[in-house]
Amino acid sequence: MVTIVAGRSDGLHEVGARARVHLGGRDVTAVAPDAGGWWAITGQHEVWRSSADGSWERVTTVEGLQARCLAVTGAGVLVGTSGGHLLRVDEGWAEPLESFEQVPGREGWYTPWGGPPDVRSVAEDPDGRLYVNVHVGGVARSSDAGLRWEPTIDIDADVHQVLADARGRLVAATARGLAVSFDLGDSWVFETAGLHGNYLRSAAVAGDTVLVGASTGPATRHAAVYRSDGIGGALERCRRGLPEWFGANIDTHCLAAAGSATAFGTADGQLFVSADEGRSWALAADGPGPVRCVGISPDRL
């Protein structure tokens, strides 16, 4: 059994037989599974954690920055923020990871609109290596729990999300298509075959299956979800149970997978789920306002 949750502006919605709302009335913008529960960001400033009995506590508040993403790693709970910073949550505090301020090439990070870059996603491979995606700043890698960092991909690939699978292979949703690395990020191959558009905002890995949200660009009216039966394999559009097009991108952190279960949320408020690695889909929820994040965990709240 898995638990599927979707963050919205009014709370974290759990779907299925035990449908309920957690963190009611709070704008949930990021969620990450943990043993026995979840971590979540609300209002882009507060970091919350649930316990095994389903209760929640506010762990810390991020001051002066906007919290964009979080991940539970062997190096601790890491929070990515506006301005391209990385925080570690420790004993009720969110302390800046000073080593991340020294990533080579940091001075070249940018955004197309001229604002400061953000840390958009954080991933960890089975051997504890950390991968942090900056938008726009590529993917930085640390092999020593965050003591030192090095760049791994062309900054102008415009990475929106990075993931590591159970075998240490890397995938990244980029503006150039699906980037794949089989050597810990030392080299990348861009896969675009089968896509109607090469602009990717989201990715998920379910076993050997890769799923991505692809479109024609940032302001698209033609977005779709694709799947591949293997990392580096041909991408095929998911159709069964889905509309012809989505009118906006399937955004970063709005596509998730665990085992054979997958789910994604849309800007229109729909949540679709699949029990067969994305081969077929069903509408699980259709609420007001956009889905801001999606989480899947084999552990119950």
mmCIF file of C-alpha atoms in Angstrom:
data_model
loop_
_atom_site.group_PDB
_atom_site.id
_atom_site.type_symbol
_atom_site.label_atom_id
_atom_site.label_comp_id
_atom_site.label_asym_id
_atom_site.label_seq_id
_atom_site.Cartn_x
_atom_site.Cartn_y
_atom_site.Cartn_z
ATOM 1 C CA MET A 1 0.000 0.000 0.000
ATOM 2 C CA VAL A 2 1.135 3.520 -0.782
ATOM 3 C CA THR A 3 0.042 6.911 0.446
ATOM 4 C CA ILE A 4 -0.512 9.630 -2.146
ATOM 5 C CA VAL A 5 -0.736 13.279 -1.143
ATOM 6 C CA ALA A 6 -1.165 16.513 -3.076
ATOM 7 C CA GLY A 7 -0.238 19.932 -1.764
ATOM 8 C CA ARG A 8 -2.715 22.726 -2.427
ATOM 9 C CA SER A 9 -3.251 26.249 -1.180
ATOM 10 C CA ASP A 10 -5.545 24.935 1.571
ATOM 11 C CA GLY A 11 -3.539 21.969 2.861
ATOM 12 C CA LEU A 12 -1.989 18.605 2.088
ATOM 13 C CA HIS A 13 -4.695 16.362 0.637
ATOM 14 C CA GLU A 14 -4.412 12.614 1.077
ATOM 15 C CA VAL A 15 -6.391 10.645 -1.506
ATOM 16 C CA GLY A 16 -7.805 7.132 -1.501
ATOM 17 C CA ALA A 17 -9.748 5.195 1.120
ATOM 18 C CA ARG A 18 -8.367 7.350 3.961
ATOM 19 C CA ALA A 19 -8.973 10.680 2.228
ATOM 20 C CA ARG A 20 -8.316 13.590 4.581
ATOM 21 C CA VAL A 21 -6.592 16.968 4.731
ATOM 22 C CA HIS A 22 -3.397 17.612 6.678
ATOM 23 C CA LEU A 23 -2.063 21.067 7.512
ATOM 24 C CA GLY A 24 -5.499 22.472 6.786
ATOM 25 C CA GLY A 25 -5.625 26.095 5.708
ATOM 26 C CA ARG A 26 -1.913 26.230 4.886
ATOM 27 C CA ASP A 27 -0.402 26.627 1.444
ATOM 28 C CA VAL A 28 1.680 23.454 0.950
ATOM 29 C CA THR A 29 4.316 24.024 -1.726
ATOM 30 C CA ALA A 30 6.686 21.067 -1.200
ATOM 31 C CA VAL A 31 6.509 17.615 0.380
ATOM 32 C CA ALA A 32 8.994 14.777 0.922
ATOM 33 C CA PRO A 33 8.463 11.306 2.429
ATOM 34 C CA ASP A 34 10.314 10.217 5.534
ATOM 35 C CA ALA A 35 10.251 6.996 7.549
ATOM 36 C CA GLY A 36 6.804 6.930 9.131
ATOM 37 C CA GLY A 37 5.651 10.286 7.806
ATOM 38 C CA TRP A 38 6.354 13.408 5.790
ATOM 39 C CA TRP A 39 8.201 16.696 5.698
ATOM 40 C CA ALA A 40 6.475 19.681 4.113
ATOM 41 C CA ILE A 41 6.962 23.361 3.345
ATOM 42 C CA THR A 42 4.059 25.744 3.869
ATOM 43 C CA GLY A 43 3.819 29.342 2.767
ATOM 44 C CA GLN A 44 7.347 29.029 1.316
ATOM 45 C CA HIS A 45 8.757 29.726 4.783
ATOM 46 C CA GLU A 46 7.649 27.129 7.355
ATOM 47 C CA VAL A 47 9.076 23.608 7.573
ATOM 48 C CA TRP A 48 6.780 20.953 9.094
ATOM 49 C CA ARG A 49 7.149 17.289 9.992
ATOM 50 C CA SER A 50 4.548 14.609 10.665
ATOM 51 C CA SER A 51 4.979 11.812 13.184
ATOM 52 C CA ALA A 52 3.900 8.177 13.032
ATOM 53 C CA ASP A 53 0.588 8.987 14.761
ATOM 54 C CA GLY A 54 -0.311 11.507 12.060
ATOM 55 C CA SER A 55 0.246 14.650 14.113
ATOM 56 C CA TRP A 56 2.280 17.560 12.726
ATOM 57 C CA GLU A 57 4.766 19.954 14.257
ATOM 58 C CA ARG A 58 6.404 23.051 12.859
ATOM 59 C CA VAL A 59 10.135 22.404 12.924
ATOM 60 C CA THR A 60 11.513 25.763 11.827
ATOM 61 C CA THR A 61 10.844 28.927 9.840
ATOM 62 C CA VAL A 62 13.064 30.095 6.994
ATOM 63 C CA GLU A 63 13.695 33.797 7.437
ATOM 64 C CA GLY A 64 14.598 36.219 4.648
ATOM 65 C CA LEU A 65 14.391 33.607 1.878
ATOM 66 C CA GLN A 66 11.689 31.561 0.181
ATOM 67 C CA ALA A 67 11.889 27.805 0.688
ATOM 68 C CA ARG A 68 11.489 26.144 -2.714
ATOM 69 C CA CYS A 69 12.085 22.431 -2.111
ATOM 70 C CA LEU A 70 13.241 19.915 0.470
ATOM 71 C CA ALA A 71 14.674 16.415 0.603
ATOM 72 C CA VAL A 72 15.375 13.893 3.356
ATOM 73 C CA THR A 73 18.960 12.679 2.834
ATOM 74 C CA GLY A 74 21.741 10.916 4.684
ATOM 75 C CA ALA A 75 23.303 14.340 5.173
ATOM 76 C CA GLY A 76 20.145 15.611 6.878
ATOM 77 C CA VAL A 77 16.989 17.376 5.759
ATOM 78 C CA LEU A 78 18.034 19.847 3.081
ATOM 79 C CA VAL A 79 15.968 22.847 2.018
ATOM 80 C CA GLY A 80 16.612 24.658 -1.251
ATOM 81 C CA THR A 81 15.780 28.356 -1.316
ATOM 82 C CA SER A 82 15.520 31.462 -3.406
ATOM 83 C CA GLY A 83 18.831 33.068 -4.222
ATOM 84 C CA GLY A 84 20.434 29.698 -4.934
ATOM 85 C CA HIS A 85 21.064 28.729 -1.302
ATOM 86 C CA LEU A 86 20.925 25.393 0.517
ATOM 87 C CA LEU A 87 19.937 25.000 4.181
ATOM 88 C CA ARG A 88 20.278 22.041 6.544
ATOM 89 C CA VAL A 89 17.559 21.580 9.163
ATOM 90 C CA ASP A 90 19.110 20.639 12.495
ATOM 91 C CA GLU A 91 17.548 20.691 15.971
ATOM 92 C CA GLY A 92 14.855 23.160 15.040
ATOM 93 C CA TRP A 93 17.093 25.471 13.009
ATOM 94 C CA ALA A 94 17.677 25.905 9.292
ATOM 95 C CA GLU A 95 21.375 26.655 8.931
ATOM 96 C CA PRO A 96 22.974 27.733 5.623
ATOM 97 C CA LEU A 97 25.277 25.130 4.096
ATOM 98 C CA GLU A 98 28.268 27.390 3.602
ATOM 99 C CA SER A 99 30.063 24.952 1.312
ATOM 100 C CA PHE A 100 27.287 25.354 -1.244
ATOM 101 C CA GLU A 101 28.104 29.051 -1.471
ATOM 102 C CA GLN A 102 31.464 28.038 -2.986
ATOM 103 C CA VAL A 103 30.222 25.896 -5.898
ATOM 104 C CA PRO A 104 32.528 26.543 -8.876
ATOM 105 C CA GLY A 105 30.686 28.534 -11.546
ATOM 106 C CA ARG A 106 28.181 29.993 -9.103
ATOM 107 C CA GLU A 107 28.823 33.487 -10.448
ATOM 108 C CA GLY A 108 27.313 32.369 -13.762
ATOM 109 C CA TRP A 109 23.943 31.277 -12.355
ATOM 110 C CA TYR A 110 21.029 33.304 -13.698
ATOM 111 C CA THR A 111 17.343 33.395 -14.642
ATOM 112 C CA PRO A 112 15.917 34.348 -18.064
ATOM 113 C CA TRP A 113 13.947 37.183 -16.462
ATOM 114 C CA GLY A 114 16.953 38.639 -14.661
ATOM 115 C CA GLY A 115 16.067 37.658 -11.099
ATOM 116 C CA PRO A 116 18.159 35.576 -8.706
ATOM 117 C CA PRO A 117 18.344 31.793 -9.306
ATOM 118 C CA ASP A 118 16.648 29.229 -7.063
ATOM 119 C CA VAL A 119 17.557 25.794 -5.777
ATOM 120 C CA ARG A 120 14.759 23.881 -7.457
ATOM 121 C CA SER A 121 15.380 20.217 -6.531
ATOM 122 C CA VAL A 122 17.639 18.002 -4.396
ATOM 123 C CA ALA A 123 18.372 14.298 -4.947
ATOM 124 C CA GLU A 124 20.506 11.599 -3.339
ATOM 125 C CA ASP A 125 21.839 8.416 -4.927
ATOM 126 C CA PRO A 126 22.131 5.039 -3.148
ATOM 127 C CA ASP A 127 25.744 5.771 -2.151
ATOM 128 C CA GLY A 128 24.889 9.083 -0.509
ATOM 129 C CA ARG A 129 26.029 11.442 -3.255
ATOM 130 C CA LEU A 130 23.993 14.629 -3.353
ATOM 131 C CA TYR A 131 22.765 16.373 -6.473
ATOM 132 C CA VAL A 132 21.339 19.888 -6.272
ATOM 133 C CA ASN A 133 19.598 21.488 -9.240
ATOM 134 C CA VAL A 134 19.785 25.252 -9.539
ATOM 135 C CA HIS A 135 17.516 27.148 -11.916
ATOM 136 C CA VAL A 136 19.347 28.295 -13.893
ATOM 137 C CA GLY A 137 22.659 26.877 -12.729
ATOM 138 C CA GLY A 138 22.880 23.224 -13.719
ATOM 139 C CA VAL A 139 23.357 20.406 -11.209
ATOM 140 C CA ALA A 140 25.979 20.496 -8.445
ATOM 141 C CA ARG A 141 27.274 17.198 -7.012
ATOM 142 C CA SER A 142 28.738 16.396 -3.609
ATOM 143 C CA SER A 143 30.352 13.034 -2.825
ATOM 144 C CA ASP A 144 31.086 13.847 0.831
ATOM 145 C CA ALA A 145 27.735 14.754 2.404
ATOM 146 C CA GLY A 146 27.913 18.377 1.310
ATOM 147 C CA LEU A 147 31.472 19.301 2.326
ATOM 148 C CA ARG A 148 32.531 20.024 -1.263
ATOM 149 C CA TRP A 149 30.618 20.591 -4.501
ATOM 150 C CA GLU A 150 31.338 20.448 -8.211
ATOM 151 C CA PRO A 151 29.248 21.251 -11.318
ATOM 152 C CA THR A 152 28.115 18.391 -13.568
ATOM 153 C CA ILE A 153 26.090 19.710 -16.522
ATOM 154 C CA ASP A 154 26.004 22.689 -18.858
ATOM 155 C CA ILE A 155 24.254 25.530 -17.038
ATOM 156 C CA ASP A 156 22.350 26.461 -20.205
ATOM 157 C CA ALA A 157 20.680 23.049 -20.300
ATOM 158 C CA ASP A 158 18.151 24.823 -18.048
ATOM 159 C CA VAL A 159 17.528 21.989 -15.569
ATOM 160 C CA HIS A 160 14.186 22.015 -13.738
ATOM 161 C CA GLN A 161 14.505 18.796 -11.709
ATOM 162 C CA VAL A 162 17.140 16.133 -11.010
ATOM 163 C CA LEU A 163 16.579 12.585 -9.725
ATOM 164 C CA ALA A 164 18.691 9.525 -8.923
ATOM 165 C CA ASP A 165 17.275 6.015 -9.240
ATOM 166 C CA ALA A 166 17.970 2.981 -7.050
ATOM 167 C CA ARG A 167 21.004 2.053 -9.186
ATOM 168 C CA GLY A 168 22.561 5.513 -9.095
ATOM 169 C CA ARG A 169 21.581 6.528 -12.613
ATOM 170 C CA LEU A 170 20.595 10.165 -12.996
ATOM 171 C CA VAL A 171 17.781 11.809 -14.923
ATOM 172 C CA ALA A 172 17.084 15.507 -15.266
ATOM 173 C CA ALA A 173 14.112 17.355 -16.714
ATOM 174 C CA THR A 174 15.561 20.159 -18.840
ATOM 175 C CA ALA A 175 14.565 22.667 -21.497
ATOM 176 C CA ARG A 176 16.478 20.477 -23.983
ATOM 177 C CA GLY A 177 14.668 17.231 -23.210
ATOM 178 C CA LEU A 178 15.397 14.404 -20.777
ATOM 179 C CA ALA A 179 19.035 14.416 -19.669
ATOM 180 C CA VAL A 180 20.403 11.016 -18.603
ATOM 181 C CA SER A 181 23.716 10.176 -16.932
ATOM 182 C CA PHE A 182 25.145 6.715 -16.306
ATOM 183 C CA ASP A 183 28.400 7.956 -14.748
ATOM 184 C CA LEU A 184 27.284 10.016 -11.731
ATOM 185 C CA GLY A 185 26.873 13.179 -13.764
ATOM 186 C CA ASP A 186 30.291 13.230 -15.441
ATOM 187 C CA SER A 187 28.539 13.113 -18.825
ATOM 188 C CA TRP A 188 24.940 13.542 -19.974
ATOM 189 C CA VAL A 189 22.914 12.408 -22.973
ATOM 190 C CA PHE A 190 19.767 14.283 -24.015
ATOM 191 C CA GLU A 191 16.783 12.172 -25.056
ATOM 192 C CA THR A 192 14.052 13.799 -27.176
ATOM 193 C CA ALA A 193 12.792 10.988 -29.427
ATOM 194 C CA GLY A 194 9.026 10.616 -29.227
ATOM 195 C CA LEU A 195 8.374 13.956 -27.515
ATOM 196 C CA HIS A 196 6.018 16.518 -29.081
ATOM 197 C CA GLY A 197 8.069 19.226 -27.327
ATOM 198 C CA ASN A 198 11.475 19.171 -25.659
ATOM 199 C CA TYR A 199 10.661 21.448 -22.708
ATOM 200 C CA LEU A 200 10.517 19.326 -19.516
ATOM 201 C CA ARG A 201 9.592 20.630 -16.078
ATOM 202 C CA SER A 202 9.180 17.364 -14.114
ATOM 203 C CA ALA A 203 10.415 13.785 -13.890
ATOM 204 C CA ALA A 204 9.856 10.686 -11.767
ATOM 205 C CA VAL A 205 11.318 7.173 -11.649
ATOM 206 C CA ALA A 206 9.218 4.072 -10.938
ATOM 207 C CA GLY A 207 11.538 1.053 -10.915
ATOM 208 C CA ASP A 208 13.090 1.073 -14.391
ATOM 209 C CA THR A 209 10.341 3.318 -15.737
ATOM 210 C CA VAL A 210 10.977 7.026 -16.277
ATOM 211 C CA LEU A 211 8.093 9.482 -16.464
ATOM 212 C CA VAL A 212 8.330 13.110 -17.560
ATOM 213 C CA GLY A 213 6.083 16.098 -18.065
ATOM 214 C CA ALA A 214 6.860 17.604 -21.480
ATOM 215 C CA SER A 215 5.582 20.600 -23.421
ATOM 216 C CA THR A 216 6.343 23.148 -26.119
ATOM 217 C CA GLY A 217 7.675 25.784 -23.704
ATOM 218 C CA PRO A 218 7.225 27.771 -20.486
ATOM 219 C CA ALA A 219 3.851 29.254 -21.500
ATOM 220 C CA THR A 220 2.552 26.157 -23.261
ATOM 221 C CA ARG A 221 -1.017 25.138 -23.914
ATOM 222 C CA HIS A 222 0.103 21.693 -25.053
ATOM 223 C CA ALA A 223 1.625 19.628 -22.247
ATOM 224 C CA ALA A 224 1.587 15.848 -21.817
ATOM 225 C CA VAL A 225 3.078 13.050 -19.723
ATOM 226 C CA TYR A 226 5.454 10.494 -21.244
ATOM 227 C CA ARG A 227 6.977 7.248 -20.036
ATOM 228 C CA SER A 228 9.913 5.031 -20.940
ATOM 229 C CA ASP A 229 10.380 1.385 -20.000
ATOM 230 C CA GLY A 230 14.039 2.004 -19.231
ATOM 231 C CA ILE A 231 16.333 4.910 -18.504
ATOM 232 C CA GLY A 232 17.646 6.043 -21.850
ATOM 233 C CA GLY A 233 14.855 4.220 -23.712
ATOM 234 C CA ALA A 234 12.337 5.671 -26.147
ATOM 235 C CA LEU A 235 9.707 7.919 -24.620
ATOM 236 C CA GLU A 236 6.061 7.136 -25.321
ATOM 237 C CA ARG A 237 3.142 9.430 -24.603
ATOM 238 C CA CYS A 238 0.761 8.342 -21.834
ATOM 239 C CA ARG A 239 -2.783 8.366 -23.170
ATOM 240 C CA ARG A 240 -4.994 5.833 -21.424
ATOM 241 C CA GLY A 241 -7.217 7.686 -18.959
ATOM 242 C CA LEU A 242 -5.738 11.129 -19.737
ATOM 243 C CA PRO A 243 -7.041 14.114 -21.736
ATOM 244 C CA GLU A 244 -5.506 14.928 -25.102
ATOM 245 C CA TRP A 245 -3.576 17.923 -23.724
ATOM 246 C CA PHE A 246 -2.946 19.800 -20.509
ATOM 247 C CA GLY A 247 -3.099 23.579 -20.780
ATOM 248 C CA ALA A 248 -0.016 24.191 -18.628
ATOM 249 C CA ASN A 249 3.205 22.398 -17.716
ATOM 250 C CA ILE A 250 3.217 19.492 -15.277
ATOM 251 C CA ASP A 251 5.458 21.390 -12.916
ATOM 252 C CA THR A 252 8.511 20.396 -10.907
ATOM 253 C CA HIS A 253 7.549 18.192 -7.923
ATOM 254 C CA CYS A 254 4.026 17.670 -9.322
ATOM 255 C CA LEU A 255 4.971 14.249 -10.751
ATOM 256 C CA ALA A 256 5.953 11.485 -8.318
ATOM 257 C CA ALA A 257 6.512 7.733 -8.210
ATOM 258 C CA ALA A 258 7.172 4.937 -5.719
ATOM 259 C CA GLY A 259 7.329 1.314 -6.791
ATOM 260 C CA SER A 260 4.715 0.838 -9.520
ATOM 261 C CA ALA A 261 2.570 3.720 -8.231
ATOM 262 C CA THR A 262 2.737 7.086 -9.948
ATOM 263 C CA ALA A 263 0.762 10.325 -9.657
ATOM 264 C CA PHE A 264 0.786 13.841 -11.019
ATOM 265 C CA GLY A 265 -1.106 17.044 -10.429
ATOM 266 C CA THR A 266 -2.056 19.841 -12.804
ATOM 267 C CA ALA A 267 -2.434 23.599 -12.735
ATOM 268 C CA ASP A 268 -6.185 23.023 -13.121
ATOM 269 C CA GLY A 269 -6.318 21.153 -9.815
ATOM 270 C CA GLN A 270 -6.609 17.607 -11.141
ATOM 271 C CA LEU A 271 -4.723 14.680 -9.614
ATOM 272 C CA PHE A 272 -4.187 11.582 -11.751
ATOM 273 C CA VAL A 273 -2.892 8.270 -10.370
ATOM 274 C CA SER A 274 -1.547 5.078 -11.915
ATOM 275 C CA ALA A 275 -0.891 1.648 -10.414
ATOM 276 C CA ASP A 276 1.020 0.272 -13.415
ATOM 277 C CA GLU A 277 3.985 2.619 -13.856
ATOM 278 C CA GLY A 278 2.047 5.073 -15.983
ATOM 279 C CA ARG A 279 0.538 2.724 -18.544
ATOM 280 C CA SER A 280 -2.997 3.693 -17.504
ATOM 281 C CA TRP A 281 -4.365 6.505 -15.365
ATOM 282 C CA ALA A 282 -7.432 7.464 -13.349
ATOM 283 C CA LEU A 283 -8.626 10.821 -12.041
ATOM 284 C CA ALA A 284 -8.291 10.674 -8.241
ATOM 285 C CA ALA A 285 -9.201 14.254 -7.314
ATOM 286 C CA ASP A 286 -10.362 17.445 -8.989
ATOM 287 C CA GLY A 287 -10.115 20.328 -6.559
ATOM 288 C CA PRO A 288 -10.103 24.087 -6.841
ATOM 289 C CA GLY A 289 -6.776 25.768 -7.508
ATOM 290 C CA PRO A 290 -3.552 24.237 -8.790
ATOM 291 C CA VAL A 291 -1.781 21.213 -7.361
ATOM 292 C CA ARG A 292 1.509 22.596 -6.018
ATOM 293 C CA CYS A 293 3.292 19.322 -5.212
ATOM 294 C CA VAL A 294 2.696 15.576 -5.120
ATOM 295 C CA GLY A 295 4.173 12.920 -2.854
ATOM 296 C CA ILE A 296 4.023 9.121 -2.796
ATOM 297 C CA SER A 297 5.232 6.980 0.056
ATOM 298 C CA PRO A 298 4.899 3.281 0.962
ATOM 299 C CA ASP A 299 4.570 4.437 4.579
ATOM 300 C CA ARG A 300 1.336 5.735 6.020
ATOM 301 C CA LEU A 301 1.018 9.128 7.628
#
